[in-house]
GROMACS .gro file of C-alpha atoms in nm:
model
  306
    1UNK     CA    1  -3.397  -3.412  -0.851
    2UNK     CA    2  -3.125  -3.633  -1.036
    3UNK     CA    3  -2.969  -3.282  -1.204
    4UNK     CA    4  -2.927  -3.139  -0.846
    5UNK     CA    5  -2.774  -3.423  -0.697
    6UNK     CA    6  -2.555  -3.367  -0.973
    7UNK     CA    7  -2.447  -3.045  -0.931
    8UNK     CA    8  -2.422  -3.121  -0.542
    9UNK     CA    9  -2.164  -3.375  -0.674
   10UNK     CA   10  -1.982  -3.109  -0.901
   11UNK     CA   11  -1.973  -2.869  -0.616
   12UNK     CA   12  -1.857  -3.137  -0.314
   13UNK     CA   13  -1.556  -3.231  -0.602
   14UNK     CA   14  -1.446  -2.845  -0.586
   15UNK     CA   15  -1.474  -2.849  -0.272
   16UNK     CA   16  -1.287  -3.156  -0.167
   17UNK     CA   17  -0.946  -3.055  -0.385
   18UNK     CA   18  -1.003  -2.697  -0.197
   19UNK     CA   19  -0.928  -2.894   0.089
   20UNK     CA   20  -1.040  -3.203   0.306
   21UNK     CA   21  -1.172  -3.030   0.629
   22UNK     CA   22  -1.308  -2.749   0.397
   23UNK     CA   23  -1.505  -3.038   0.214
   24UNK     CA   24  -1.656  -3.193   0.534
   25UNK     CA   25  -1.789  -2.875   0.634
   26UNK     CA   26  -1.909  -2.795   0.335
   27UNK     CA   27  -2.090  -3.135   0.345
   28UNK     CA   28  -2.272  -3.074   0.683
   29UNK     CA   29  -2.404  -2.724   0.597
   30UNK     CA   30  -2.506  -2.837   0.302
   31UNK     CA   31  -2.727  -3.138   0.430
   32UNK     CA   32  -2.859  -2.911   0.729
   33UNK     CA   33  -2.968  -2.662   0.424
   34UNK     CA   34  -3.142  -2.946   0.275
   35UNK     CA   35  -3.300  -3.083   0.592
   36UNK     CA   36  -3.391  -2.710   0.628
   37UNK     CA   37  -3.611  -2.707   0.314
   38UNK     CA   38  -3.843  -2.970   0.438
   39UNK     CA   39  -4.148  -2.873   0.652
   40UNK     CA   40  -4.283  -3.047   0.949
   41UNK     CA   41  -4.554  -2.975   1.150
   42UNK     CA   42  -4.477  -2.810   1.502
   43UNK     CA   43  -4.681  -2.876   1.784
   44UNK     CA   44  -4.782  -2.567   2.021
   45UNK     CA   45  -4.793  -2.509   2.384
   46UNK     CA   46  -5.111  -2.729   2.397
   47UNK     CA   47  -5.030  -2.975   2.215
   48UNK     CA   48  -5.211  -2.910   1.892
   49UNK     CA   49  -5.071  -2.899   1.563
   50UNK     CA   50  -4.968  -2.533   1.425
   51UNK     CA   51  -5.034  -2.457   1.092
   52UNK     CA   52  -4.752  -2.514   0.849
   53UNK     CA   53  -4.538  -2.218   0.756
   54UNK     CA   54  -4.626  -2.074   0.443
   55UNK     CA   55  -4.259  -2.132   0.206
   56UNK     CA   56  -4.181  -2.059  -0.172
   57UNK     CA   57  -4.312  -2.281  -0.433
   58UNK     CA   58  -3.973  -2.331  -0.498
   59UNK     CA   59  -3.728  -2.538  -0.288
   60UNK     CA   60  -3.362  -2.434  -0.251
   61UNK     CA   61  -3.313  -2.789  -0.387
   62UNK     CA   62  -3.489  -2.690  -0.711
   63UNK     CA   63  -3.331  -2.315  -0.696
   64UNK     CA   64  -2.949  -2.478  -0.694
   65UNK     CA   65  -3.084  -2.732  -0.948
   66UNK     CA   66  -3.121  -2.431  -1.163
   67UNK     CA   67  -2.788  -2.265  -1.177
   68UNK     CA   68  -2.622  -2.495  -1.401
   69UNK     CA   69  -2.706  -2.672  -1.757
   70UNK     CA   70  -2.534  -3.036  -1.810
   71UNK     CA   71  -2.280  -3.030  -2.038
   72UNK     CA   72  -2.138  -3.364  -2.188
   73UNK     CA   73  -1.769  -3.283  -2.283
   74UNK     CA   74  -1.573  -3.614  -2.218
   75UNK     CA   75  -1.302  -3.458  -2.375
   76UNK     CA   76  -1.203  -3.260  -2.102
   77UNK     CA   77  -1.015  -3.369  -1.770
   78UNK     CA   78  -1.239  -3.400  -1.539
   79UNK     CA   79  -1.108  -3.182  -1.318
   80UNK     CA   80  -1.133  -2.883  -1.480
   81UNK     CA   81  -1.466  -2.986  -1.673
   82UNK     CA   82  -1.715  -2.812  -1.485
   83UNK     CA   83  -1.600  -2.485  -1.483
   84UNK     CA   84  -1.390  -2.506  -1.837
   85UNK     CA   85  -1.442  -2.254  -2.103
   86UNK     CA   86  -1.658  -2.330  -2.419
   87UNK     CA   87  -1.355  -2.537  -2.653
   88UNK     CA   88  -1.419  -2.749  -2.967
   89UNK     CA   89  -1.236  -3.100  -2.894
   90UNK     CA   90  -1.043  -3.070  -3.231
   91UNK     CA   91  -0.865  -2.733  -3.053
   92UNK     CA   92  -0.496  -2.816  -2.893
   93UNK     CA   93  -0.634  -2.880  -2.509
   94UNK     CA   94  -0.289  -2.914  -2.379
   95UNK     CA   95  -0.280  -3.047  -2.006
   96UNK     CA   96  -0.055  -3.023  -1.753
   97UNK     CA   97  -0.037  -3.139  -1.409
   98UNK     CA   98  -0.149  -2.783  -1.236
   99UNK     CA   99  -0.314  -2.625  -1.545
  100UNK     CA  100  -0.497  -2.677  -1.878
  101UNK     CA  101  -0.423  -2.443  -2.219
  102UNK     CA  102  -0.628  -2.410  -2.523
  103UNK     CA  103  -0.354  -2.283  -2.753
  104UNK     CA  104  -0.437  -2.140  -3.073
  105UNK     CA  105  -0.250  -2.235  -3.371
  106UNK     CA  106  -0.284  -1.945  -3.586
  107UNK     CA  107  -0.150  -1.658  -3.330
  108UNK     CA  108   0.042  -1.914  -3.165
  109UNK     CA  109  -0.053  -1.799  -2.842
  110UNK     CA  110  -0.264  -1.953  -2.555
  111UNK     CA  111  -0.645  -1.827  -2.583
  112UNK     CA  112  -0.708  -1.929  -2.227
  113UNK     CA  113  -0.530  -2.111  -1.950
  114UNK     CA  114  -0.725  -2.215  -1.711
  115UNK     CA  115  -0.633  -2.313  -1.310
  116UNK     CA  116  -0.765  -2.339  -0.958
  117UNK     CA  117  -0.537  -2.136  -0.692
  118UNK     CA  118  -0.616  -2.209  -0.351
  119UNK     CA  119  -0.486  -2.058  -0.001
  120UNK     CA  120  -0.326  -2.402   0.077
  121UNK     CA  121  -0.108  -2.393  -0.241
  122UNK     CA  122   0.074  -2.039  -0.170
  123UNK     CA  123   0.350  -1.914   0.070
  124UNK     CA  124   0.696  -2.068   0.033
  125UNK     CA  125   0.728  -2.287  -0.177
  126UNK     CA  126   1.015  -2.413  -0.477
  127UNK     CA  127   1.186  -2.165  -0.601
  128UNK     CA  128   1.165  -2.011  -0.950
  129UNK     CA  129   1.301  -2.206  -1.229
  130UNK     CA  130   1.329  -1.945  -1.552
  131UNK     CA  131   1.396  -2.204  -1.817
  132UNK     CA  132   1.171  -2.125  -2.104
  133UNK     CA  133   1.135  -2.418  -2.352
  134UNK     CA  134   0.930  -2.543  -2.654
  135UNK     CA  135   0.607  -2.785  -2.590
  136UNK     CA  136   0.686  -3.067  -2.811
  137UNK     CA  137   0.346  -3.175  -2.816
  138UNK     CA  138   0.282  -2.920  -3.076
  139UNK     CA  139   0.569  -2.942  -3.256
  140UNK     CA  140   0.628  -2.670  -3.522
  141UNK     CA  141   0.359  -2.488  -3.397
  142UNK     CA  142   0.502  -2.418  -3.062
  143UNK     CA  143   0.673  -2.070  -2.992
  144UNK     CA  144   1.061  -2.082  -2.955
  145UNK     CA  145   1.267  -1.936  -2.724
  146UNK     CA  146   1.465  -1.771  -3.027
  147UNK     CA  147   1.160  -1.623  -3.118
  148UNK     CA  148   1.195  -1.368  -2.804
  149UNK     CA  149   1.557  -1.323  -2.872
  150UNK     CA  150   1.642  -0.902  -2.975
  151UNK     CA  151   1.296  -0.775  -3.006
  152UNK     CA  152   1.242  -0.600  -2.703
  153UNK     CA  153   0.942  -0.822  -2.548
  154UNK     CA  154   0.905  -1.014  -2.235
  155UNK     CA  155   0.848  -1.372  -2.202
  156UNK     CA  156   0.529  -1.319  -1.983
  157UNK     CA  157   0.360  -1.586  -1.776
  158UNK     CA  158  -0.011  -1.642  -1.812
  159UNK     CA  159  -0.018  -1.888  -1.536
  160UNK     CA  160   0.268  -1.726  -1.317
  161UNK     CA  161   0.555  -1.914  -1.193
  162UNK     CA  162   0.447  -1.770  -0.849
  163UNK     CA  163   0.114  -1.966  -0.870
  164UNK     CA  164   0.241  -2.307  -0.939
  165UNK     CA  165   0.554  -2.280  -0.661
  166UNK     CA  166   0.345  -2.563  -0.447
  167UNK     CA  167   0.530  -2.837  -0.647
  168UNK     CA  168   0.820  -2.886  -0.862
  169UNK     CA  169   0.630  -3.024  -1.181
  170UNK     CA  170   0.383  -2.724  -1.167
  171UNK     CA  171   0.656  -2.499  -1.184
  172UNK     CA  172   0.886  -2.669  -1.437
  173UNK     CA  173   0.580  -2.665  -1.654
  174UNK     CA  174   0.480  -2.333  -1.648
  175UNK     CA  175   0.780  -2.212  -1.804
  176UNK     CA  176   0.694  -2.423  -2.087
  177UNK     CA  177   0.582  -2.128  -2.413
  178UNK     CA  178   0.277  -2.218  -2.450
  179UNK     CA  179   0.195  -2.063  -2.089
  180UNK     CA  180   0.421  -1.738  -2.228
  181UNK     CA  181   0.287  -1.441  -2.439
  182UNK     CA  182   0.529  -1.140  -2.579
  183UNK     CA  183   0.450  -0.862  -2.281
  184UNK     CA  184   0.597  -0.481  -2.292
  185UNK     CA  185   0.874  -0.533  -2.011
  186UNK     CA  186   0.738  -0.227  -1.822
  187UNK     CA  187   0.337  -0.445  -1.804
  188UNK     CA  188   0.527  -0.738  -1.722
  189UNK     CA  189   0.747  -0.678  -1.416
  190UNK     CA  190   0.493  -0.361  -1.316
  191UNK     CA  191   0.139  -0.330  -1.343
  192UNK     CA  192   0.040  -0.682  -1.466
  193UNK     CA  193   0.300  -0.842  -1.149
  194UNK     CA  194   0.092  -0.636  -0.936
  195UNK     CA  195  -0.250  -0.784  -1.062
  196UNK     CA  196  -0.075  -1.124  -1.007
  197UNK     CA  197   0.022  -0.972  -0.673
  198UNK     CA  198  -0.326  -0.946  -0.574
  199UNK     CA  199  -0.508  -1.205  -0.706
  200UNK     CA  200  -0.282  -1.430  -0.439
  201UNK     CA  201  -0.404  -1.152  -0.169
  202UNK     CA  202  -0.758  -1.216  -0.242
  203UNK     CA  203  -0.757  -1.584  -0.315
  204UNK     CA  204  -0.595  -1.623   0.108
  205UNK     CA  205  -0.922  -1.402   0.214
  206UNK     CA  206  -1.190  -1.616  -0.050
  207UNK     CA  207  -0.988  -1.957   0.013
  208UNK     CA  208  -0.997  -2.068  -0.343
  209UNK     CA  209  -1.065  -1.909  -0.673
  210UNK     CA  210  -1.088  -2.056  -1.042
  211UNK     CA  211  -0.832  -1.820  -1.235
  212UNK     CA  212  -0.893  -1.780  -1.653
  213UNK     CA  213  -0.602  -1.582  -1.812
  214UNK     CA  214  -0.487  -1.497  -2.172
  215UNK     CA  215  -0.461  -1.257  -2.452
  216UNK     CA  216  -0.584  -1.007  -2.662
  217UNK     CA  217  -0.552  -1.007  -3.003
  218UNK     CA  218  -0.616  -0.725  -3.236
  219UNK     CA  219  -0.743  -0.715  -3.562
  220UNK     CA  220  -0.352  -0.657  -3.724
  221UNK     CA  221  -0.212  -0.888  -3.475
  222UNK     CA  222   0.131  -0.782  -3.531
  223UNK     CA  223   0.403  -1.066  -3.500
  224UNK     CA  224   0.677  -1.082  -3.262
  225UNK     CA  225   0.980  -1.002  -3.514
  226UNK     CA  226   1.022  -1.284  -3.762
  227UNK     CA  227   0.793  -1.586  -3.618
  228UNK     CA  228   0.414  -1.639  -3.633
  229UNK     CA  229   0.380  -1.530  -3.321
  230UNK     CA  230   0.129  -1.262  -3.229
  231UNK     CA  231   0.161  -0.950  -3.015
  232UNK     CA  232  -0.124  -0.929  -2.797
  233UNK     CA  233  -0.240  -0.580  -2.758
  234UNK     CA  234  -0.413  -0.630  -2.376
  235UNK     CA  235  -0.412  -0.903  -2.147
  236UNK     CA  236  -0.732  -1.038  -1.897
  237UNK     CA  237  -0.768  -1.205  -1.616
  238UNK     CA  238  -1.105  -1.384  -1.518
  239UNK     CA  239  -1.149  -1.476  -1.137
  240UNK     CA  240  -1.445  -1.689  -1.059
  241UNK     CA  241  -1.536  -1.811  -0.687
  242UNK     CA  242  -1.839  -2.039  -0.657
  243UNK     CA  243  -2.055  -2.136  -0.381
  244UNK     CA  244  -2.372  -2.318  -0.326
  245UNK     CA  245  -2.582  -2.004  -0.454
  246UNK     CA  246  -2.362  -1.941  -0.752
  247UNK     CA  247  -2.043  -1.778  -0.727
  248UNK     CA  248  -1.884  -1.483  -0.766
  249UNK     CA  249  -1.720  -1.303  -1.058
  250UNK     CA  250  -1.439  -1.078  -1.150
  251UNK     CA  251  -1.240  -0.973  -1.476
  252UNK     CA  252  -0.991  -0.761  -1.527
  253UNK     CA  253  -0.854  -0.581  -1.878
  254UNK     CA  254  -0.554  -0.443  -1.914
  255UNK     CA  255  -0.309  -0.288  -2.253
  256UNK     CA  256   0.007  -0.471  -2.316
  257UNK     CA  257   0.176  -0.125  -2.238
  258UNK     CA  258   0.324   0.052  -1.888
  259UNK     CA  259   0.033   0.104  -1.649
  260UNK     CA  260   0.014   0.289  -1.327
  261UNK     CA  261  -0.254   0.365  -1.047
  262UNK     CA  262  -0.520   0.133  -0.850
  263UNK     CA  263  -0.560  -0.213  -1.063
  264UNK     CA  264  -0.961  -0.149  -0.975
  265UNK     CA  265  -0.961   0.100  -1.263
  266UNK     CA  266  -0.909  -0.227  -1.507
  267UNK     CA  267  -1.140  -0.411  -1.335
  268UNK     CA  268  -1.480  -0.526  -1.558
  269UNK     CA  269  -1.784  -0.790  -1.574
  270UNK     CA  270  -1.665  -1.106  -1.705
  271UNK     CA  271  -1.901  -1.034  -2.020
  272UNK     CA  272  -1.663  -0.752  -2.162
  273UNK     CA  273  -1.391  -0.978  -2.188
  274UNK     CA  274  -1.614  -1.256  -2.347
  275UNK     CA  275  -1.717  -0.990  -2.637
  276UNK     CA  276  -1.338  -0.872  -2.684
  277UNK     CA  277  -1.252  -1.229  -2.739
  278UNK     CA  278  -1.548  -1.443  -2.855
  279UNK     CA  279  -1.495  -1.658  -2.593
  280UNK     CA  280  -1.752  -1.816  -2.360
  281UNK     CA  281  -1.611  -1.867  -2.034
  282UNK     CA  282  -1.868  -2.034  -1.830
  283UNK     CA  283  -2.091  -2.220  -2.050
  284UNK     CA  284  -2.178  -2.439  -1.774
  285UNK     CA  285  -2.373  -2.125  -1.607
  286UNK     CA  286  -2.771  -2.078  -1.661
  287UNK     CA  287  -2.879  -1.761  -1.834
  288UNK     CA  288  -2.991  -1.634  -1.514
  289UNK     CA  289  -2.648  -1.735  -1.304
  290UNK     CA  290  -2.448  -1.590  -1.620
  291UNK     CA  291  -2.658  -1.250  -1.567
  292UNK     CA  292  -2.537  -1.265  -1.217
  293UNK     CA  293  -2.226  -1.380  -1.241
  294UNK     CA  294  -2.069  -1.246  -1.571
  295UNK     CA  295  -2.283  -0.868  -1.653
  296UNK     CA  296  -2.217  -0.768  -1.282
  297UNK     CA  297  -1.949  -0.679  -1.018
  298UNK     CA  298  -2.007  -0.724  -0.655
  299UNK     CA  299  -1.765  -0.441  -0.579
  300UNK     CA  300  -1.771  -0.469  -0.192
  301UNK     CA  301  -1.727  -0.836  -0.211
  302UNK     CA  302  -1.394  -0.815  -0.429
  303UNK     CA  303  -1.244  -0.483  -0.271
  304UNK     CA  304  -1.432  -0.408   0.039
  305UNK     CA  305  -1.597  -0.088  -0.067
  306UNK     CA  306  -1.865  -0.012  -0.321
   0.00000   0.00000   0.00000
């Protein structure tokens, strides 16, 4: 009973930076689902006791319980613990006020950047500031803005400037180059803007939605020009949306080259992207939520239609 109380806690904390009313209602059907999963006797017409309705062995308290495997990783902000990717504590965890990176040191690129993006947070907002700069954090490890210079590449946004307009220090950091990989111009201000395009649509219909974005490598991993910095040769995009029987989940795959057509066509379970990259996305999920949640694609509940 102690684990579930403690993933009731995890779940309440999403759902109180979703939003405060959001939280509070969240909070009332969640203790009338409770209430719900105790039994009482009901008397009949006459008075007498009715025999108690047969239920599952299992309680919905027990079935939530379930979902979720405690993970101690201190190292983390809280925040984004819960629903953080699987990330050694000696890795560069670089935090920022709106978003957390797990750079890698050898491509110099992000692996994963990691943020919530909620309906509250989009619409008009500050406007875009496009001044690229080094993360001194890292120091000579960090991409340059020289680095760019005469080769033909975008500076491409993992976390998009769009995303973090709610607030001046979200979007003054997102230009920093660790949140940047080299993108094909024509993927950058087409296809891949139009993903970004609609992951906004869909997180105004879902209300909130954790976002998981990064690169590709290949096994030449070309550099851009003269640096260390590697070409990705595809970009994805992992969407997760939880709830109180487990989420929701949605990945997307798409070549660092001009695309055209529906964005459904790159759409994938969350567990191709894991085996293109190695990466464990959810390691917070039980084998039978990651199942669920990562091998599958509700296709009606992402794009209306099966």
């Amino acid at each position: 009973m102690q684990r579930f109380f403690t993933r009731v806690f995890l779940f309440l904390r999403f759902s109180f930076y979703s939003g405060t009313w959001r939280f509070l209602g969240y909070c009332a059907c969640l203790w009338v689902w409770v209430s719900c999963a105790v039994t009482r006797p009901v008397a009949d017409g006459a008075g007498r006791q009715a025999p108690p309705v047969a239920v599952s062995s299992v309680s919905p308290a027990e079935e939530l319980e379930t979902l979720f495997v405690p993970l101690d990783r201190p190292f983390l902000p809280e925040f984004y613990a819960t629903f953080a990717p699987e990330v050694r504590p000696d890795r560069f965890l670089l935090t920022y006020d709106c978003f957390l990176i797990a750079f890698d040191s050898l491509s110099r690129n992000a692996k994963w950047v990691q943020y919530l993006l909620s309906r509250e947070r989009l619409g008009d907002g500050v406007e875009r500031k496009g001044n690229f700069r080094m993360e001194p954090r890292i120091r000579d490890l960090s991409p340059r803005d020289a680095d760019y210079r005469g080769t033909g590449f975008d500076r491409g946004h993992l976390a998009p400037a769009a995303d973090m307009s709610y607030a001046e220090q979200c979007m003054y950091e997102s230009f920093f180059l660790t949140n940047v990989s080299p993108q094909v111009p024509a993927f950058n201000r087409g296809i891949w803007k139009r993903l970004e395009d609609w992951v906004r649509t869909i997180t105004v219909e879902k209300d909130s939605i954790w976002v998981l974005t990064g690169p590709v490598l290949g096994s030449d991993r070309p550099r851009l020009g003269a640096s260390e910095l590697a070409v990705p040769e595809a970009f994805y995009k992992v969407l997760y949306r939880p709830d109180v029987t487990g989420g929701q989940g949605l990945a997307f795959i798409l070549p660092n080259a001009a695309g055209t057509g529906d964005i459904r066509q790159f759409a994938r379970p969350i567990r191709e992207v894991e085996a293109l990259t190695g990466l464990n996305f959810f390691p917070v999920f039980s084998p039978a939520l990651s199942a669920r949640v990562e091998e599958e694609v509700d296709w009606v509940y992402w794009f209306g239609t099966p």
